[in-house]
Amino acid sequence: MEEQKVVFTNKDLNLRLAGILRLPDDFDLSENYPAIVVTGPMLSVKEQAQSVYASRLAKLGYVTLVFDGAYFGESEGTPRQQELPEVKESDIEGAVDYLTSLPYVDSARIGGLGICGSGSYMSVAGVKEPRLKAITAIVPAIADIAKSPMSSFFLPKEEVEKAKKDYEDGNGEIKCLNFMPRDFAEGAAYYFTKRGNRPRWSNQVVAWSQLSLINYNVPAIMKEMKKPYLVITGENAWSKDASTEVFNAVPTDDKEMHVIPEAGHFDMYDLDPYVTEAFEYITPFFKEKL
């Protein structure tokens, strides 16, 4: 498997995004390959959970692309650390633009896989981006975020709106939320250890991100989903209810959901046997649909 650092553009924002392109073993420039955009958890950088899945998919014969979203990691955009659903969707569109520009990628066989927060963003991209032909969501965590444990990280709306206005008027500093407190033991066991701690990752998110997140109703959008759709969650995942709600909103029969026994939410990022068990479903799904 070959890895290449690449740069592509979010055309909506005119921002350059930093990515890692992975090519299958025995890559042949004269062949046409299926490709998969792989996106990771909220606030993540490209070297985290998304690279675990992208590496495995490349070994299965797919061209894969992971990237730092706008405002994160090595990608452009200020203020830094803005977690905005509409931007995440346009990032994915930019990733598809890039893959379709590669002469060895079969533009009719491009899929998407998203993890945690981007399990939901990628699901929505499956509705809105026609060039994505099949979608897999791993522990998708956002349904109606107002009902999610993540809403406990939010500040009062009025306080955030004032902080945003003050900043835009040049009268205040950026106010941030802590989206991964160290006392959240399950998450800390990933993000603050060698499992997931990577350069350029931060647990801080610009506070006014919550104004967009709180209005992001994924199940309402998924009622328009018409593509092959796979959801994988964990038996003990805190996000299981959200994943189920998103899955149930899809009206077609071309969908499947699997629950990995004993797995928690963060177990599905990188730990075996859980990731290997997930690939027992991912492998045949993409093989059939792409």
mmCIF file of C-alpha atoms in Angstrom:
data_model
loop_
_atom_site.group_PDB
_atom_site.id
_atom_site.type_symbol
_atom_site.label_atom_id
_atom_site.label_comp_id
_atom_site.label_asym_id
_atom_site.label_seq_id
_atom_site.Cartn_x
_atom_site.Cartn_y
_atom_site.Cartn_z
ATOM 1 C CA MET A 1 0.000 0.000 0.000
ATOM 2 C CA GLU A 2 1.339 3.399 -1.021
ATOM 3 C CA GLU A 3 0.510 6.602 0.865
ATOM 4 C CA GLN A 4 0.710 10.059 -0.708
ATOM 5 C CA LYS A 5 0.191 13.478 0.860
ATOM 6 C CA VAL A 6 -2.216 15.441 -1.317
ATOM 7 C CA VAL A 7 -3.927 18.833 -1.387
ATOM 8 C CA PHE A 8 -7.354 19.589 -2.814
ATOM 9 C CA THR A 9 -9.888 22.407 -2.561
ATOM 10 C CA ASN A 10 -13.147 23.035 -0.795
ATOM 11 C CA LYS A 11 -14.556 25.086 -3.665
ATOM 12 C CA ASP A 12 -17.408 26.574 -1.626
ATOM 13 C CA LEU A 13 -14.925 28.221 0.744
ATOM 14 C CA ASN A 14 -11.884 28.390 -1.562
ATOM 15 C CA LEU A 15 -9.802 26.653 1.109
ATOM 16 C CA ARG A 16 -7.047 24.105 0.555
ATOM 17 C CA LEU A 17 -7.480 20.825 2.420
ATOM 18 C CA ALA A 18 -4.661 18.447 3.351
ATOM 19 C CA GLY A 19 -5.218 14.768 2.706
ATOM 20 C CA ILE A 20 -3.644 11.339 2.551
ATOM 21 C CA LEU A 21 -4.303 9.259 -0.549
ATOM 22 C CA ARG A 22 -3.744 5.522 -0.243
ATOM 23 C CA LEU A 23 -3.276 3.260 -3.233
ATOM 24 C CA PRO A 24 -3.783 -0.518 -3.213
ATOM 25 C CA ASP A 25 -0.944 -3.016 -3.304
ATOM 26 C CA ASP A 26 0.271 -3.775 -6.831
ATOM 27 C CA PHE A 27 -1.224 -0.507 -8.015
ATOM 28 C CA ASP A 28 -1.362 -0.330 -11.821
ATOM 29 C CA LEU A 29 -1.704 3.123 -13.354
ATOM 30 C CA SER A 30 -3.471 1.661 -16.387
ATOM 31 C CA GLU A 31 -6.321 0.210 -14.292
ATOM 32 C CA ASN A 32 -9.515 1.869 -13.034
ATOM 33 C CA TYR A 33 -10.162 1.503 -9.312
ATOM 34 C CA PRO A 34 -13.135 2.021 -7.031
ATOM 35 C CA ALA A 35 -12.500 4.722 -4.425
ATOM 36 C CA ILE A 36 -13.801 5.579 -0.953
ATOM 37 C CA VAL A 37 -13.773 8.893 0.912
ATOM 38 C CA VAL A 38 -13.215 8.146 4.617
ATOM 39 C CA THR A 39 -14.053 10.744 7.250
ATOM 40 C CA GLY A 40 -13.595 10.672 11.008
ATOM 41 C CA PRO A 41 -15.104 11.800 14.299
ATOM 42 C CA MET A 42 -15.951 15.389 15.193
ATOM 43 C CA LEU A 43 -12.817 17.539 15.646
ATOM 44 C CA SER A 44 -10.652 14.737 14.296
ATOM 45 C CA VAL A 45 -7.560 14.935 12.113
ATOM 46 C CA LYS A 46 -6.759 12.634 9.239
ATOM 47 C CA GLU A 47 -4.266 10.468 11.135
ATOM 48 C CA GLN A 48 -6.884 9.221 13.638
ATOM 49 C CA ALA A 49 -9.700 6.658 13.302
ATOM 50 C CA GLN A 50 -10.359 7.413 9.638
ATOM 51 C CA SER A 51 -6.872 6.224 8.709
ATOM 52 C CA VAL A 52 -7.484 2.895 10.454
ATOM 53 C CA TYR A 53 -10.421 2.224 8.137
ATOM 54 C CA ALA A 54 -8.833 3.789 5.055
ATOM 55 C CA SER A 55 -5.741 1.591 5.394
ATOM 56 C CA ARG A 56 -7.836 -1.565 5.589
ATOM 57 C CA LEU A 57 -9.922 -0.513 2.602
ATOM 58 C CA ALA A 58 -6.790 0.184 0.547
ATOM 59 C CA LYS A 59 -5.584 -3.328 1.322
ATOM 60 C CA LEU A 60 -8.887 -4.575 -0.097
ATOM 61 C CA GLY A 61 -8.164 -2.853 -3.402
ATOM 62 C CA TYR A 62 -9.757 0.587 -3.018
ATOM 63 C CA VAL A 63 -8.179 3.976 -3.556
ATOM 64 C CA THR A 64 -8.933 5.818 -0.311
ATOM 65 C CA LEU A 65 -8.800 9.457 0.720
ATOM 66 C CA VAL A 66 -8.748 10.897 4.249
ATOM 67 C CA PHE A 67 -8.289 14.581 4.997
ATOM 68 C CA ASP A 68 -8.313 17.328 7.583
ATOM 69 C CA GLY A 69 -11.546 19.246 7.306
ATOM 70 C CA ALA A 70 -11.587 22.999 6.780
ATOM 71 C CA TYR A 71 -10.477 24.780 9.989
ATOM 72 C CA PHE A 72 -8.715 21.651 11.309
ATOM 73 C CA GLY A 73 -5.273 20.064 11.254
ATOM 74 C CA GLU A 74 -3.118 21.017 8.277
ATOM 75 C CA SER A 75 -6.018 22.400 6.261
ATOM 76 C CA GLU A 76 -6.780 26.075 5.765
ATOM 77 C CA GLY A 77 -9.498 28.129 7.408
ATOM 78 C CA THR A 78 -9.962 30.540 10.311
ATOM 79 C CA PRO A 79 -11.056 30.734 13.021
ATOM 80 C CA ARG A 80 -9.624 27.296 13.738
ATOM 81 C CA GLN A 81 -11.661 24.418 15.204
ATOM 82 C CA GLN A 82 -15.094 25.251 13.782
ATOM 83 C CA GLU A 83 -17.299 22.141 13.634
ATOM 84 C CA LEU A 84 -19.959 23.156 11.113
ATOM 85 C CA PRO A 85 -22.126 20.504 9.420
ATOM 86 C CA GLU A 86 -22.566 22.444 6.196
ATOM 87 C CA VAL A 87 -18.783 22.826 5.908
ATOM 88 C CA LYS A 88 -18.236 19.123 6.581
ATOM 89 C CA GLU A 89 -20.578 18.345 3.709
ATOM 90 C CA SER A 90 -18.764 20.713 1.334
ATOM 91 C CA ASP A 91 -15.428 19.176 2.423
ATOM 92 C CA ILE A 92 -16.749 15.778 1.320
ATOM 93 C CA GLU A 93 -17.853 17.276 -1.994
ATOM 94 C CA GLY A 94 -14.322 18.616 -2.466
ATOM 95 C CA ALA A 95 -12.899 15.166 -1.725
ATOM 96 C CA VAL A 96 -15.144 13.644 -4.386
ATOM 97 C CA ASP A 97 -14.071 16.381 -6.810
ATOM 98 C CA TYR A 98 -10.467 15.372 -6.205
ATOM 99 C CA LEU A 99 -11.050 11.633 -6.631
ATOM 100 C CA THR A 100 -12.941 12.141 -9.894
ATOM 101 C CA SER A 101 -9.966 14.113 -11.209
ATOM 102 C CA LEU A 102 -7.681 11.080 -10.889
ATOM 103 C CA PRO A 103 -7.463 9.137 -14.164
ATOM 104 C CA TYR A 104 -7.215 5.772 -12.395
ATOM 105 C CA VAL A 105 -10.373 6.255 -10.288
ATOM 106 C CA ASP A 106 -13.633 4.930 -11.707
ATOM 107 C CA SER A 107 -15.948 7.876 -11.102
ATOM 108 C CA ALA A 108 -18.960 5.561 -11.247
ATOM 109 C CA ARG A 109 -17.648 3.594 -8.247
ATOM 110 C CA ILE A 110 -17.011 6.117 -5.465
ATOM 111 C CA GLY A 111 -18.319 5.425 -1.965
ATOM 112 C CA GLY A 112 -18.162 7.050 1.438
ATOM 113 C CA LEU A 113 -17.443 5.838 4.949
ATOM 114 C CA GLY A 114 -17.835 8.073 7.977
ATOM 115 C CA ILE A 115 -17.175 7.503 11.674
ATOM 116 C CA CYS A 116 -18.971 9.032 14.689
ATOM 117 C CA GLY A 117 -19.975 12.624 13.889
ATOM 118 C CA SER A 118 -19.010 12.199 10.267
ATOM 119 C CA GLY A 119 -20.949 8.951 10.196
ATOM 120 C CA SER A 120 -23.847 11.391 10.204
ATOM 121 C CA TYR A 121 -22.190 13.969 7.916
ATOM 122 C CA MET A 122 -21.333 11.238 5.407
ATOM 123 C CA SER A 123 -24.869 9.878 5.594
ATOM 124 C CA VAL A 124 -26.218 13.306 4.649
ATOM 125 C CA ALA A 125 -23.612 13.579 1.889
ATOM 126 C CA GLY A 126 -25.041 10.344 0.539
ATOM 127 C CA VAL A 127 -28.361 12.142 0.108
ATOM 128 C CA LYS A 128 -26.925 15.341 -1.373
ATOM 129 C CA GLU A 129 -23.862 14.251 -3.403
ATOM 130 C CA PRO A 130 -24.916 12.220 -6.472
ATOM 131 C CA ARG A 131 -21.393 10.958 -7.195
ATOM 132 C CA LEU A 132 -21.337 8.947 -3.962
ATOM 133 C CA LYS A 133 -22.848 5.579 -4.834
ATOM 134 C CA ALA A 134 -22.898 3.755 -1.472
ATOM 135 C CA ILE A 135 -22.476 4.867 2.142
ATOM 136 C CA THR A 136 -21.243 3.182 5.315
ATOM 137 C CA ALA A 137 -21.705 4.890 8.694
ATOM 138 C CA ILE A 138 -19.737 3.634 11.719
ATOM 139 C CA VAL A 139 -21.372 4.586 15.063
ATOM 140 C CA PRO A 140 -23.078 7.672 13.527
ATOM 141 C CA ALA A 141 -23.523 9.912 16.551
ATOM 142 C CA ILE A 142 -25.676 12.826 15.392
ATOM 143 C CA ALA A 143 -29.408 12.408 14.953
ATOM 144 C CA ASP A 144 -31.067 15.292 16.764
ATOM 145 C CA ILE A 145 -28.113 16.573 18.780
ATOM 146 C CA ALA A 146 -30.421 18.298 21.259
ATOM 147 C CA LYS A 147 -31.256 14.803 22.537
ATOM 148 C CA SER A 148 -27.625 13.661 22.551
ATOM 149 C CA PRO A 149 -25.128 13.500 25.431
ATOM 150 C CA MET A 150 -23.029 15.904 23.334
ATOM 151 C CA SER A 151 -25.487 18.699 24.093
ATOM 152 C CA SER A 152 -24.151 18.685 27.660
ATOM 153 C CA PHE A 153 -21.010 20.357 26.286
ATOM 154 C CA PHE A 154 -23.014 23.350 25.032
ATOM 155 C CA LEU A 155 -23.208 26.777 26.651
ATOM 156 C CA PRO A 156 -26.403 28.862 26.929
ATOM 157 C CA LYS A 157 -27.459 29.991 23.452
ATOM 158 C CA GLU A 158 -27.522 33.683 24.374
ATOM 159 C CA GLU A 159 -23.976 33.526 25.719
ATOM 160 C CA VAL A 160 -22.703 31.911 22.532
ATOM 161 C CA GLU A 161 -24.542 34.318 20.252
ATOM 162 C CA LYS A 162 -23.052 37.260 22.153
ATOM 163 C CA ALA A 163 -19.545 35.761 21.972
ATOM 164 C CA LYS A 164 -19.904 35.295 18.205
ATOM 165 C CA LYS A 165 -21.116 38.851 17.665
ATOM 166 C CA ASP A 166 -18.394 40.301 19.898
ATOM 167 C CA TYR A 167 -15.731 38.401 17.955
ATOM 168 C CA GLU A 168 -17.125 39.447 14.578
ATOM 169 C CA ASP A 169 -17.248 43.059 15.771
ATOM 170 C CA GLY A 170 -13.626 42.836 16.908
ATOM 171 C CA ASN A 171 -14.529 43.209 20.568
ATOM 172 C CA GLY A 172 -13.879 39.765 21.946
ATOM 173 C CA GLU A 173 -11.813 36.598 21.852
ATOM 174 C CA ILE A 174 -12.971 33.263 20.513
ATOM 175 C CA LYS A 175 -14.950 31.301 23.067
ATOM 176 C CA CYS A 176 -14.467 27.533 22.920
ATOM 177 C CA LEU A 177 -16.215 24.417 24.180
ATOM 178 C CA ASN A 178 -14.397 21.370 25.546
ATOM 179 C CA PHE A 179 -15.757 18.524 23.439
ATOM 180 C CA MET A 180 -13.681 15.769 25.017
ATOM 181 C CA PRO A 181 -13.156 16.295 28.766
ATOM 182 C CA ARG A 182 -10.542 14.097 30.373
ATOM 183 C CA ASP A 183 -13.075 12.885 32.919
ATOM 184 C CA PHE A 184 -15.034 11.207 30.096
ATOM 185 C CA ALA A 185 -13.138 7.980 30.682
ATOM 186 C CA GLU A 186 -14.114 6.056 27.551
ATOM 187 C CA GLY A 187 -13.244 8.927 25.225
ATOM 188 C CA ALA A 188 -10.105 9.876 27.142
ATOM 189 C CA ALA A 189 -8.850 6.301 26.760
ATOM 190 C CA TYR A 190 -8.715 6.968 23.024
ATOM 191 C CA TYR A 191 -7.907 10.654 22.628
ATOM 192 C CA PHE A 192 -5.374 11.124 25.423
ATOM 193 C CA THR A 193 -3.353 7.939 24.809
ATOM 194 C CA LYS A 194 -1.238 6.605 21.951
ATOM 195 C CA ARG A 195 -4.399 5.129 20.430
ATOM 196 C CA GLY A 196 -5.717 8.467 19.230
ATOM 197 C CA ASN A 197 -3.546 11.335 20.419
ATOM 198 C CA ARG A 198 -2.028 12.921 17.308
ATOM 199 C CA PRO A 199 -0.266 16.197 16.482
ATOM 200 C CA ARG A 200 -2.665 19.033 15.636
ATOM 201 C CA TRP A 201 -5.641 17.387 17.388
ATOM 202 C CA SER A 202 -7.416 19.457 20.016
ATOM 203 C CA ASN A 203 -10.494 18.857 22.160
ATOM 204 C CA GLN A 204 -11.525 22.499 21.748
ATOM 205 C CA VAL A 205 -14.263 23.601 19.351
ATOM 206 C CA VAL A 206 -15.358 27.163 18.596
ATOM 207 C CA ALA A 207 -18.429 27.702 20.767
ATOM 208 C CA TRP A 208 -20.679 29.035 18.036
ATOM 209 C CA SER A 209 -20.399 25.706 16.241
ATOM 210 C CA GLN A 210 -23.240 24.646 18.529
ATOM 211 C CA LEU A 211 -25.592 27.088 16.785
ATOM 212 C CA SER A 212 -25.275 25.039 13.582
ATOM 213 C CA LEU A 213 -25.131 21.651 15.280
ATOM 214 C CA ILE A 214 -28.300 22.203 17.288
ATOM 215 C CA ASN A 215 -30.272 22.758 14.057
ATOM 216 C CA TYR A 216 -28.810 19.731 12.269
ATOM 217 C CA ASN A 217 -31.594 17.147 12.165
ATOM 218 C CA VAL A 218 -30.077 14.175 10.364
ATOM 219 C CA PRO A 219 -33.115 11.826 10.411
ATOM 220 C CA ALA A 220 -35.210 14.455 8.624
ATOM 221 C CA ILE A 221 -32.641 14.590 5.809
ATOM 222 C CA MET A 222 -32.226 10.808 5.659
ATOM 223 C CA LYS A 223 -35.870 10.416 4.653
ATOM 224 C CA GLU A 224 -34.588 11.318 1.172
ATOM 225 C CA MET A 225 -31.849 8.634 1.111
ATOM 226 C CA LYS A 226 -32.133 6.355 -1.920
ATOM 227 C CA LYS A 227 -28.678 4.737 -2.045
ATOM 228 C CA PRO A 228 -27.238 1.550 -0.542
ATOM 229 C CA TYR A 229 -26.664 2.264 3.121
ATOM 230 C CA LEU A 230 -24.843 0.349 5.856
ATOM 231 C CA VAL A 231 -24.791 1.290 9.541
ATOM 232 C CA ILE A 232 -22.519 -0.425 12.071
ATOM 233 C CA THR A 233 -22.736 0.337 15.756
ATOM 234 C CA GLY A 234 -21.620 -1.261 19.013
ATOM 235 C CA GLU A 235 -23.751 -3.118 21.500
ATOM 236 C CA ASN A 236 -22.568 -0.798 24.285
ATOM 237 C CA ALA A 237 -22.105 2.377 22.218
ATOM 238 C CA TRP A 238 -23.485 5.534 23.825
ATOM 239 C CA SER A 239 -24.409 6.607 20.278
ATOM 240 C CA LYS A 240 -26.460 3.483 19.535
ATOM 241 C CA ASP A 241 -29.831 5.217 19.875
ATOM 242 C CA ALA A 242 -28.778 7.994 17.473
ATOM 243 C CA SER A 243 -27.419 5.437 14.993
ATOM 244 C CA THR A 244 -30.690 3.523 15.133
ATOM 245 C CA GLU A 245 -32.747 6.670 14.643
ATOM 246 C CA VAL A 246 -30.719 7.682 11.588
ATOM 247 C CA PHE A 247 -30.980 4.174 10.122
ATOM 248 C CA ASN A 248 -34.721 3.905 10.710
ATOM 249 C CA ALA A 249 -35.316 7.206 8.902
ATOM 250 C CA VAL A 250 -34.053 5.747 5.598
ATOM 251 C CA PRO A 251 -37.141 4.679 3.614
ATOM 252 C CA THR A 252 -35.613 2.187 1.170
ATOM 253 C CA ASP A 253 -35.029 -1.522 1.632
ATOM 254 C CA ASP A 254 -31.455 -1.263 0.347
ATOM 255 C CA LYS A 255 -30.067 -0.771 3.826
ATOM 256 C CA GLU A 256 -28.591 -2.873 6.593
ATOM 257 C CA MET A 257 -27.593 -2.337 10.200
ATOM 258 C CA HIS A 258 -25.316 -4.500 12.307
ATOM 259 C CA VAL A 259 -24.478 -4.357 16.007
ATOM 260 C CA ILE A 260 -21.009 -5.513 17.059
ATOM 261 C CA PRO A 261 -21.302 -7.515 20.317
ATOM 262 C CA GLU A 262 -19.716 -5.979 23.434
ATOM 263 C CA ALA A 263 -18.296 -3.005 21.537
ATOM 264 C CA GLY A 264 -18.473 0.517 22.936
ATOM 265 C CA HIS A 265 -18.532 3.655 20.810
ATOM 266 C CA PHE A 266 -14.795 4.376 20.916
ATOM 267 C CA ASP A 267 -13.916 0.686 20.577
ATOM 268 C CA MET A 268 -15.159 0.981 16.997
ATOM 269 C CA TYR A 269 -12.512 3.596 16.176
ATOM 270 C CA ASP A 270 -9.502 1.298 16.243
ATOM 271 C CA LEU A 271 -9.730 -1.768 18.490
ATOM 272 C CA ASP A 272 -9.842 -5.411 17.545
ATOM 273 C CA PRO A 273 -11.750 -7.622 17.375
ATOM 274 C CA TYR A 274 -14.379 -4.940 16.849
ATOM 275 C CA VAL A 275 -12.972 -3.271 13.724
ATOM 276 C CA THR A 276 -12.248 -6.654 12.149
ATOM 277 C CA GLU A 277 -15.826 -7.733 12.888
ATOM 278 C CA ALA A 278 -17.073 -4.519 11.289
ATOM 279 C CA PHE A 279 -15.172 -5.412 8.120
ATOM 280 C CA GLU A 280 -17.082 -8.673 7.929
ATOM 281 C CA TYR A 281 -19.966 -6.429 6.826
ATOM 282 C CA ILE A 282 -18.064 -3.562 5.180
ATOM 283 C CA THR A 283 -16.148 -5.837 2.800
ATOM 284 C CA PRO A 284 -19.129 -7.535 1.123
ATOM 285 C CA PHE A 285 -21.162 -4.309 1.170
ATOM 286 C CA PHE A 286 -18.706 -2.265 -0.859
ATOM 287 C CA LYS A 287 -17.789 -5.231 -3.039
ATOM 288 C CA GLU A 288 -21.413 -5.580 -4.085
ATOM 289 C CA LYS A 289 -22.380 -1.914 -4.256
ATOM 290 C CA LEU A 290 -19.235 -0.520 -5.902
#
